[in-house]
PDB file of C-alpha atoms in Angstrom:
ATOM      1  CA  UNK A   1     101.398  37.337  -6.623  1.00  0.00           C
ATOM      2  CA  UNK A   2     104.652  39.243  -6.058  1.00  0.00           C
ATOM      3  CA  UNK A   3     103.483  42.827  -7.332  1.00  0.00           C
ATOM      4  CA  UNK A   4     103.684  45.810  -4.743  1.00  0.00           C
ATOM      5  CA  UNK A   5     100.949  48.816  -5.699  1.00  0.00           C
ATOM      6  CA  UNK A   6     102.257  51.837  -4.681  1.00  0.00           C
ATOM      7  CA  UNK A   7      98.318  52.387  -3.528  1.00  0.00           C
ATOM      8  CA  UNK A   8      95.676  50.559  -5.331  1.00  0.00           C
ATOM      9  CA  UNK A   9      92.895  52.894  -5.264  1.00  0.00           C
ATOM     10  CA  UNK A  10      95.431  55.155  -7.738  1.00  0.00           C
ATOM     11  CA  UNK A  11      95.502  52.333 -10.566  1.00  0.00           C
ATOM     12  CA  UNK A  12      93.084  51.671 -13.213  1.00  0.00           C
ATOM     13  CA  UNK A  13      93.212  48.611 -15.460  1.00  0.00           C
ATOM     14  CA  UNK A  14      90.763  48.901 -18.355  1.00  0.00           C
ATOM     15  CA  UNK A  15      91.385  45.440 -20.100  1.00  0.00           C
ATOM     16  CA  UNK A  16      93.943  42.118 -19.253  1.00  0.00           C
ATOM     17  CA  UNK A  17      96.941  43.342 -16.807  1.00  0.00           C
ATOM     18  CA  UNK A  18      99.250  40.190 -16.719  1.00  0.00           C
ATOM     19  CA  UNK A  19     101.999  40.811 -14.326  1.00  0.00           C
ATOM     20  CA  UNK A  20     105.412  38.342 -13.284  1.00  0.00           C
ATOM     21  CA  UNK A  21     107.048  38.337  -9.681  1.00  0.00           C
ATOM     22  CA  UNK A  22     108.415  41.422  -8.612  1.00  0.00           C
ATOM     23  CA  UNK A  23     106.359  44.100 -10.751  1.00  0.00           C
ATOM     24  CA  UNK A  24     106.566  47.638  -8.591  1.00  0.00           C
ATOM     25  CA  UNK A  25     103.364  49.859  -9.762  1.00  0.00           C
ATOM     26  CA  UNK A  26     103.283  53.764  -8.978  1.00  0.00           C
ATOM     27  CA  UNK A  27     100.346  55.640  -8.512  1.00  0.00           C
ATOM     28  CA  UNK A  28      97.939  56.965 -11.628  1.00  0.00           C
ATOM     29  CA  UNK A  29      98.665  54.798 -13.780  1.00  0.00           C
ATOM     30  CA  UNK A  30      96.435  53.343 -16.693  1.00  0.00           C
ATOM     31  CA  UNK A  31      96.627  50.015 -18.176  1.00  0.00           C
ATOM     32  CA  UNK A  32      93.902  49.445 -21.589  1.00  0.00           C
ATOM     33  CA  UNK A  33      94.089  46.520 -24.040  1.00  0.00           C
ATOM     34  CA  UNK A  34      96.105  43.348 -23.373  1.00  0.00           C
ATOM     35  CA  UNK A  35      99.601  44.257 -20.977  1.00  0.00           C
ATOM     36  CA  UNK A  36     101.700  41.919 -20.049  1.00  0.00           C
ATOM     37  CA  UNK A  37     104.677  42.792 -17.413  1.00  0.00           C
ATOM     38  CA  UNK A  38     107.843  40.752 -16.936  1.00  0.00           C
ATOM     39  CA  UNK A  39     109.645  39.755 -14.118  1.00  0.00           C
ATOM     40  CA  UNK A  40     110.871  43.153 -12.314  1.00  0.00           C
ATOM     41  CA  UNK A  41     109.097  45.415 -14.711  1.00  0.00           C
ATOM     42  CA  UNK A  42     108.819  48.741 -12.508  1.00  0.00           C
ATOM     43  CA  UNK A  43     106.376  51.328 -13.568  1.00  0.00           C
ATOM     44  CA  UNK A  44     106.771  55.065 -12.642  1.00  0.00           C
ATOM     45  CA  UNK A  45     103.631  57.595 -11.876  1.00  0.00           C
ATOM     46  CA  UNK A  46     101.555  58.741 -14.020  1.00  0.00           C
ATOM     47  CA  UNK A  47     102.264  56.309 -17.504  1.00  0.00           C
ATOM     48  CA  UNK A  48      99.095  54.848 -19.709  1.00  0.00           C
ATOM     49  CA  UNK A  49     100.136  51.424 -21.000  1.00  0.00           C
ATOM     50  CA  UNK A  50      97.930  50.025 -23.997  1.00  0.00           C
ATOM     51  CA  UNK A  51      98.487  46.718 -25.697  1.00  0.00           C
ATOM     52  CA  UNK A  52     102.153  46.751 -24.617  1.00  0.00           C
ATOM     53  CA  UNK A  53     104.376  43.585 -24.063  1.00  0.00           C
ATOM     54  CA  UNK A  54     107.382  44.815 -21.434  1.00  0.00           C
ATOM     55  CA  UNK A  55     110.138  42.491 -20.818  1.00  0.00           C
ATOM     56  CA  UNK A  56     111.859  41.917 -17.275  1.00  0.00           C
ATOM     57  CA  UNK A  57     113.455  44.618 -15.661  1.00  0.00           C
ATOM     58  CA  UNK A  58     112.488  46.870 -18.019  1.00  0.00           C
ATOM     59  CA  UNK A  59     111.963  50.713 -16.307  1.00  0.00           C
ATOM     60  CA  UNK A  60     109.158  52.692 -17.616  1.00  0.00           C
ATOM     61  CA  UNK A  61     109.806  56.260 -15.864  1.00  0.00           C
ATOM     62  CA  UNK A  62     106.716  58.914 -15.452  1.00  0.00           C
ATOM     63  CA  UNK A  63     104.705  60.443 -17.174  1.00  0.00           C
ATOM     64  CA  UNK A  64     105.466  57.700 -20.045  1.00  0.00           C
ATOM     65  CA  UNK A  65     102.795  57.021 -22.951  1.00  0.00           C
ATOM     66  CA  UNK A  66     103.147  53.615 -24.782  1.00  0.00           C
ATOM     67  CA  UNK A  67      99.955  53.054 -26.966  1.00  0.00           C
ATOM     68  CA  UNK A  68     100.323  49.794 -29.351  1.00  0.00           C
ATOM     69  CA  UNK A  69      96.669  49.875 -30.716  1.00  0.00           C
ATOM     70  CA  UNK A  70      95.999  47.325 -33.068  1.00  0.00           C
ATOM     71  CA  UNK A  71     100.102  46.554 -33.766  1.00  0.00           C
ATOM     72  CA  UNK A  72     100.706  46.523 -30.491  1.00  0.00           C
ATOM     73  CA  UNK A  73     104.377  47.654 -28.449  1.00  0.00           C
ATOM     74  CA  UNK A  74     107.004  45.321 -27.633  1.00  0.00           C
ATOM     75  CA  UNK A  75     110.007  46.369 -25.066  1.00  0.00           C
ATOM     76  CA  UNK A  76     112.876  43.844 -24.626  1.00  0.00           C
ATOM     77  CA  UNK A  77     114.317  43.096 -21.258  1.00  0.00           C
ATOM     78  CA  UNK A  78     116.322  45.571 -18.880  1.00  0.00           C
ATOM     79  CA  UNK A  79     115.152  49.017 -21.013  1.00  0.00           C
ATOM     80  CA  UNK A  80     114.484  52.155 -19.962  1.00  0.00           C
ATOM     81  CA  UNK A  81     111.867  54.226 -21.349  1.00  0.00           C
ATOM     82  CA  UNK A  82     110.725  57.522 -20.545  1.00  0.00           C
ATOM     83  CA  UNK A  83     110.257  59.711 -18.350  1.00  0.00           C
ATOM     84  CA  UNK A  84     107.964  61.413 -21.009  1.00  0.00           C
ATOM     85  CA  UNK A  85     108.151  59.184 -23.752  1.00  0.00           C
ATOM     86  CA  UNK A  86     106.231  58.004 -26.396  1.00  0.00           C
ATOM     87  CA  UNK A  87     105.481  55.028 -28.264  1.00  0.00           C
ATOM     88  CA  UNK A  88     103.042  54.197 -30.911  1.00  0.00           C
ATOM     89  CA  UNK A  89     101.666  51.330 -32.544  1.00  0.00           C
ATOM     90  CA  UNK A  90     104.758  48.926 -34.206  1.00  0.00           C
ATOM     91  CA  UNK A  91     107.453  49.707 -31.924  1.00  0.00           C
ATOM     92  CA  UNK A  92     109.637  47.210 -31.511  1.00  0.00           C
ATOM     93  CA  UNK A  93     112.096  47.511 -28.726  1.00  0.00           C
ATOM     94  CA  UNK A  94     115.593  45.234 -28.131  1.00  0.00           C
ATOM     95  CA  UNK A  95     116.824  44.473 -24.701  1.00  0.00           C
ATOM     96  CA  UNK A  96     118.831  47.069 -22.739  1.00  0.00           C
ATOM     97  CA  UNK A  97     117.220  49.844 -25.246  1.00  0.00           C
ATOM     98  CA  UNK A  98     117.154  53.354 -23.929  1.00  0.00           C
ATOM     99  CA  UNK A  99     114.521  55.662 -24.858  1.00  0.00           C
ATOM    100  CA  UNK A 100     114.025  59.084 -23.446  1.00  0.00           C
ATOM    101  CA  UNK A 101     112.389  62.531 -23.055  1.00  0.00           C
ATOM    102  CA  UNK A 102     110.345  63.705 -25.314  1.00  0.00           C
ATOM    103  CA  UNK A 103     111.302  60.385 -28.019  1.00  0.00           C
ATOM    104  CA  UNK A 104     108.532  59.030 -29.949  1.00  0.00           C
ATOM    105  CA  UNK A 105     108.991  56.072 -31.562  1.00  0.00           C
ATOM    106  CA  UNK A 106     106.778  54.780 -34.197  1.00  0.00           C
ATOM    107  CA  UNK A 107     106.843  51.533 -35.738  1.00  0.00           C
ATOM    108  CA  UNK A 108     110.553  51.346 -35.758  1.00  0.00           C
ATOM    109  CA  UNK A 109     112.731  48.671 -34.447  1.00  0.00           C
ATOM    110  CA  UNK A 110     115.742  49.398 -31.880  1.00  0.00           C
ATOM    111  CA  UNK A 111     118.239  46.127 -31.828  1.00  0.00           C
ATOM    112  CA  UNK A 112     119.605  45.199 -28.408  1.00  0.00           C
ATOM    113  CA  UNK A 113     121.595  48.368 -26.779  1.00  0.00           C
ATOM    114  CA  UNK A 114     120.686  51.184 -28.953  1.00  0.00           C
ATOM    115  CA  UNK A 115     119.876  54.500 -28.394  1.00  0.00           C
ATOM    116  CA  UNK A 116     117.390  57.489 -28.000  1.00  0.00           C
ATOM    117  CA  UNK A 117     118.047  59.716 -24.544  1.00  0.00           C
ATOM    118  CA  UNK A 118     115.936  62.581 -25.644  1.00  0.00           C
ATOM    119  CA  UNK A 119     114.223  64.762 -27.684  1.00  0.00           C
ATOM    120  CA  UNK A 120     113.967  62.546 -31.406  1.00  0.00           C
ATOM    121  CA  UNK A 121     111.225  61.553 -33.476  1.00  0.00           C
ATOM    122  CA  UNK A 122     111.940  58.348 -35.138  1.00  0.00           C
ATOM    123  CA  UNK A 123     109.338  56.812 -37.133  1.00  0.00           C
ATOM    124  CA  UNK A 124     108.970  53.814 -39.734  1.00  0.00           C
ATOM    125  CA  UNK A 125     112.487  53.034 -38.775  1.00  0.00           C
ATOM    126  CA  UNK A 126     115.393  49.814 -38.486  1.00  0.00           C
ATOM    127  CA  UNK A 127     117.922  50.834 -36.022  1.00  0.00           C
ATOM    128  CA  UNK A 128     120.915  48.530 -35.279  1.00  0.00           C
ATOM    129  CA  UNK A 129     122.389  47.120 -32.035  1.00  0.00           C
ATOM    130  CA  UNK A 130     124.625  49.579 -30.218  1.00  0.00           C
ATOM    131  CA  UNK A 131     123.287  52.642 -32.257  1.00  0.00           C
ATOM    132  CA  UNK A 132     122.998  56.100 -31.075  1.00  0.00           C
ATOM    133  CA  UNK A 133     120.717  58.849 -31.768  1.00  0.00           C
ATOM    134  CA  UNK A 134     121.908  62.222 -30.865  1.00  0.00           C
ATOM    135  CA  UNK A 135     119.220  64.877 -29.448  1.00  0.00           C
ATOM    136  CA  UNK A 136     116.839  67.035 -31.700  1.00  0.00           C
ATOM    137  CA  UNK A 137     117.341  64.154 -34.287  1.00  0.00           C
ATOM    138  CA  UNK A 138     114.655  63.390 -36.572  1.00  0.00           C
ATOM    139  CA  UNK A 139     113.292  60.646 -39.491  1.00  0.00           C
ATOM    140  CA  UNK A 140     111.764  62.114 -41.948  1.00  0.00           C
ATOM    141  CA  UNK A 141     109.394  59.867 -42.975  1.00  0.00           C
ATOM    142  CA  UNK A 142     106.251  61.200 -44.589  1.00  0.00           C
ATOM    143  CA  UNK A 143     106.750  62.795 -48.073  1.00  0.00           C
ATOM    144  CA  UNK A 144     103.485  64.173 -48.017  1.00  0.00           C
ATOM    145  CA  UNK A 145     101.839  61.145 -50.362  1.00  0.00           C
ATOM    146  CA  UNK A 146     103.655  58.269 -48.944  1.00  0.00           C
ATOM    147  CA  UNK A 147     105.807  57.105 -46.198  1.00  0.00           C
ATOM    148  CA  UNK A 148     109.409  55.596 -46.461  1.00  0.00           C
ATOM    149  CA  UNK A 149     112.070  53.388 -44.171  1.00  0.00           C
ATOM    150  CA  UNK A 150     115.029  54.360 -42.722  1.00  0.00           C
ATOM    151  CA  UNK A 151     117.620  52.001 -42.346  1.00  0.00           C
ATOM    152  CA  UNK A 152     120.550  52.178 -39.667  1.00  0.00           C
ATOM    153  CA  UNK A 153     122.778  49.717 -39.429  1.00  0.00           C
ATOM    154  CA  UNK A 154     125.327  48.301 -35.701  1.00  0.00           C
ATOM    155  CA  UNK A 155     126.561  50.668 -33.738  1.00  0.00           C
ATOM    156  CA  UNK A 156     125.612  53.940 -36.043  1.00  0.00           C
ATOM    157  CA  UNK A 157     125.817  57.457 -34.172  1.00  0.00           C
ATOM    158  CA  UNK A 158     123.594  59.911 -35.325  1.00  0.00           C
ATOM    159  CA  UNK A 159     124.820  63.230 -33.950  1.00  0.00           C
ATOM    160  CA  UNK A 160     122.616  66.016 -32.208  1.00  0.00           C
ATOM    161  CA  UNK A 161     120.010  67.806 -34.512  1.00  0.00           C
ATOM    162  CA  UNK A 162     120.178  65.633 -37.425  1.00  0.00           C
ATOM    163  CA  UNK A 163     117.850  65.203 -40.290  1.00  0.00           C
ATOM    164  CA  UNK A 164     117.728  62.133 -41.570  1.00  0.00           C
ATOM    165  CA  UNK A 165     115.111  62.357 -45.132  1.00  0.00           C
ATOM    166  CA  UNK A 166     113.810  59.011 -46.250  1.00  0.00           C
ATOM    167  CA  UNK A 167     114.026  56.623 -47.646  1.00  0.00           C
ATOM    168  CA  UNK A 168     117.804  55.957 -46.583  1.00  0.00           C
ATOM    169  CA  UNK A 169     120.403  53.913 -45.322  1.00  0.00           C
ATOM    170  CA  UNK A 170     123.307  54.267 -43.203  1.00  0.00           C
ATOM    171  CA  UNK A 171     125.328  50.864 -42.796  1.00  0.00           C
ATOM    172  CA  UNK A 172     127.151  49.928 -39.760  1.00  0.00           C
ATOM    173  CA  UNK A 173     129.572  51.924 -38.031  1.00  0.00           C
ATOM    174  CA  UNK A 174     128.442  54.906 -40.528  1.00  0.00           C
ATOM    175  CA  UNK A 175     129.000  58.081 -38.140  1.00  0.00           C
ATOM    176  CA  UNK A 176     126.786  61.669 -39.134  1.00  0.00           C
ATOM    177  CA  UNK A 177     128.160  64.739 -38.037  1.00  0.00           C
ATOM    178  CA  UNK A 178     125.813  66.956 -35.807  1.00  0.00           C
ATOM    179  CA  UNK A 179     123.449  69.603 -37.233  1.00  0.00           C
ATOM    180  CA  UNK A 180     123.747  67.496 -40.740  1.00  0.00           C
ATOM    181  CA  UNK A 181     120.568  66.645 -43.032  1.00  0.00           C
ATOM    182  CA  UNK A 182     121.147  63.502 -44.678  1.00  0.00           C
ATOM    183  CA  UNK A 183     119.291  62.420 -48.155  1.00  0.00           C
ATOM    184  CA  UNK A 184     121.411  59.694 -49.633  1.00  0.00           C
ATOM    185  CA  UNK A 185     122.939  56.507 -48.171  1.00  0.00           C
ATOM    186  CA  UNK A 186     126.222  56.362 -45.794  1.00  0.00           C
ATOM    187  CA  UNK A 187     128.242  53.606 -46.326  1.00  0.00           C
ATOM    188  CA  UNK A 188     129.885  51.700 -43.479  1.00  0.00           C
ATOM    189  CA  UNK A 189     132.149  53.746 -41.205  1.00  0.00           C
ATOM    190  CA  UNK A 190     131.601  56.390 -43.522  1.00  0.00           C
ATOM    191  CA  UNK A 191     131.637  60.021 -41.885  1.00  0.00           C
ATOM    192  CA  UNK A 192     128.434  62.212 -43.183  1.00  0.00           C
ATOM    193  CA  UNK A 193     128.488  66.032 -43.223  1.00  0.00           C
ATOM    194  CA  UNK A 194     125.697  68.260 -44.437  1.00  0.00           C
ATOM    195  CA  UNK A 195     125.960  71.990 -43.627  1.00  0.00           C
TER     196      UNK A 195
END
């Protein structure tokens, strides 16, 4: 059927594995729930995939965990995710989305383009197309009663080691300054500082 298994005795499918032409498989790798692989999806060593929908030539790099539960994940076309990433139930991924090490991504939606290359937790989140979030950034979502949204708007750039403290919004083109912590809304191509 057009899918090459880097050795088949090494893969473990626990539930409905759906794959399109072209599909490259590594070794170790888990697949539980409903998955469904595009055209060209490639799959690195060591991932577990459950109830995940991955669009065509989409990369999933080692050592990746995508775990949609009872929401389920959904990755656009031509991503790439991981290596050592993590999503969780809700996320909602454009085409041509980057996520990296050590992201987690938690219900949140990425529009087409955007993105996370490493070491962010975003959670209960909108980001825009063409957005960038900078490393050690983080949503804060959980209040300790409640959760809340954060909203980011096209082509927002969230420098490195930002707190972000919902709920808030930062409209498109809105730009926040490394190291900042963030607890009311940035208007568009509005510059945010927090020291």
């Amino acid at each position: 059927q057009g899918v090459r298994l880097a050795d088949p005795a090494r893969l473990d499918v626990r539930g409905e594995l759906v794959c399109g032409a072209d599909v490259e498989i590594d070794v170790n790798n888990v697949f539980e729930g409903r998955v469904s692989l595009g055209e060209g999806v490639h799959i690195g060593p060591n991932c577990v995939i459950i109830n995940a929908e991955i669009g065509a030539g989409t990369r999933v790099l080692g050592f990746t965990h995508i775990n949609g539960e009872d929401k389920g994940v959904r990755i656009g076309k031509g991503a790439r995710i991981g290596p050592f990433a993590r999503l969780r139930p809700g996320a909602d991924l454009g085409d041509e989305v980057h996520i990296g090490n050590f992201v987690e991504v938690k219900n949140s939606r990425f529009g087409d383009g955007a993105k996370a290359n490493h070491l962010a937790y975003v959670g209960d989140a909108s980001v825009g197309a063409g957005s960038n979030i900078g490393a050690g950034t983080i949503t804060c979502n959980y209040d300790g009663a409640n959760k809340h949204r954060t909203e980011l708007g096209d082509h927002v750039f969230i420098g490195s080691n930002s707190t972000l403290v919902a709920p808030i919004q930062i409209e498109d083109n809105g730009f926040v300054a490394a190291g900042s912590t963030i607890t009311s809304k940035v208007g568009s191509s509005q510059l945010a500082v927090g020291r």
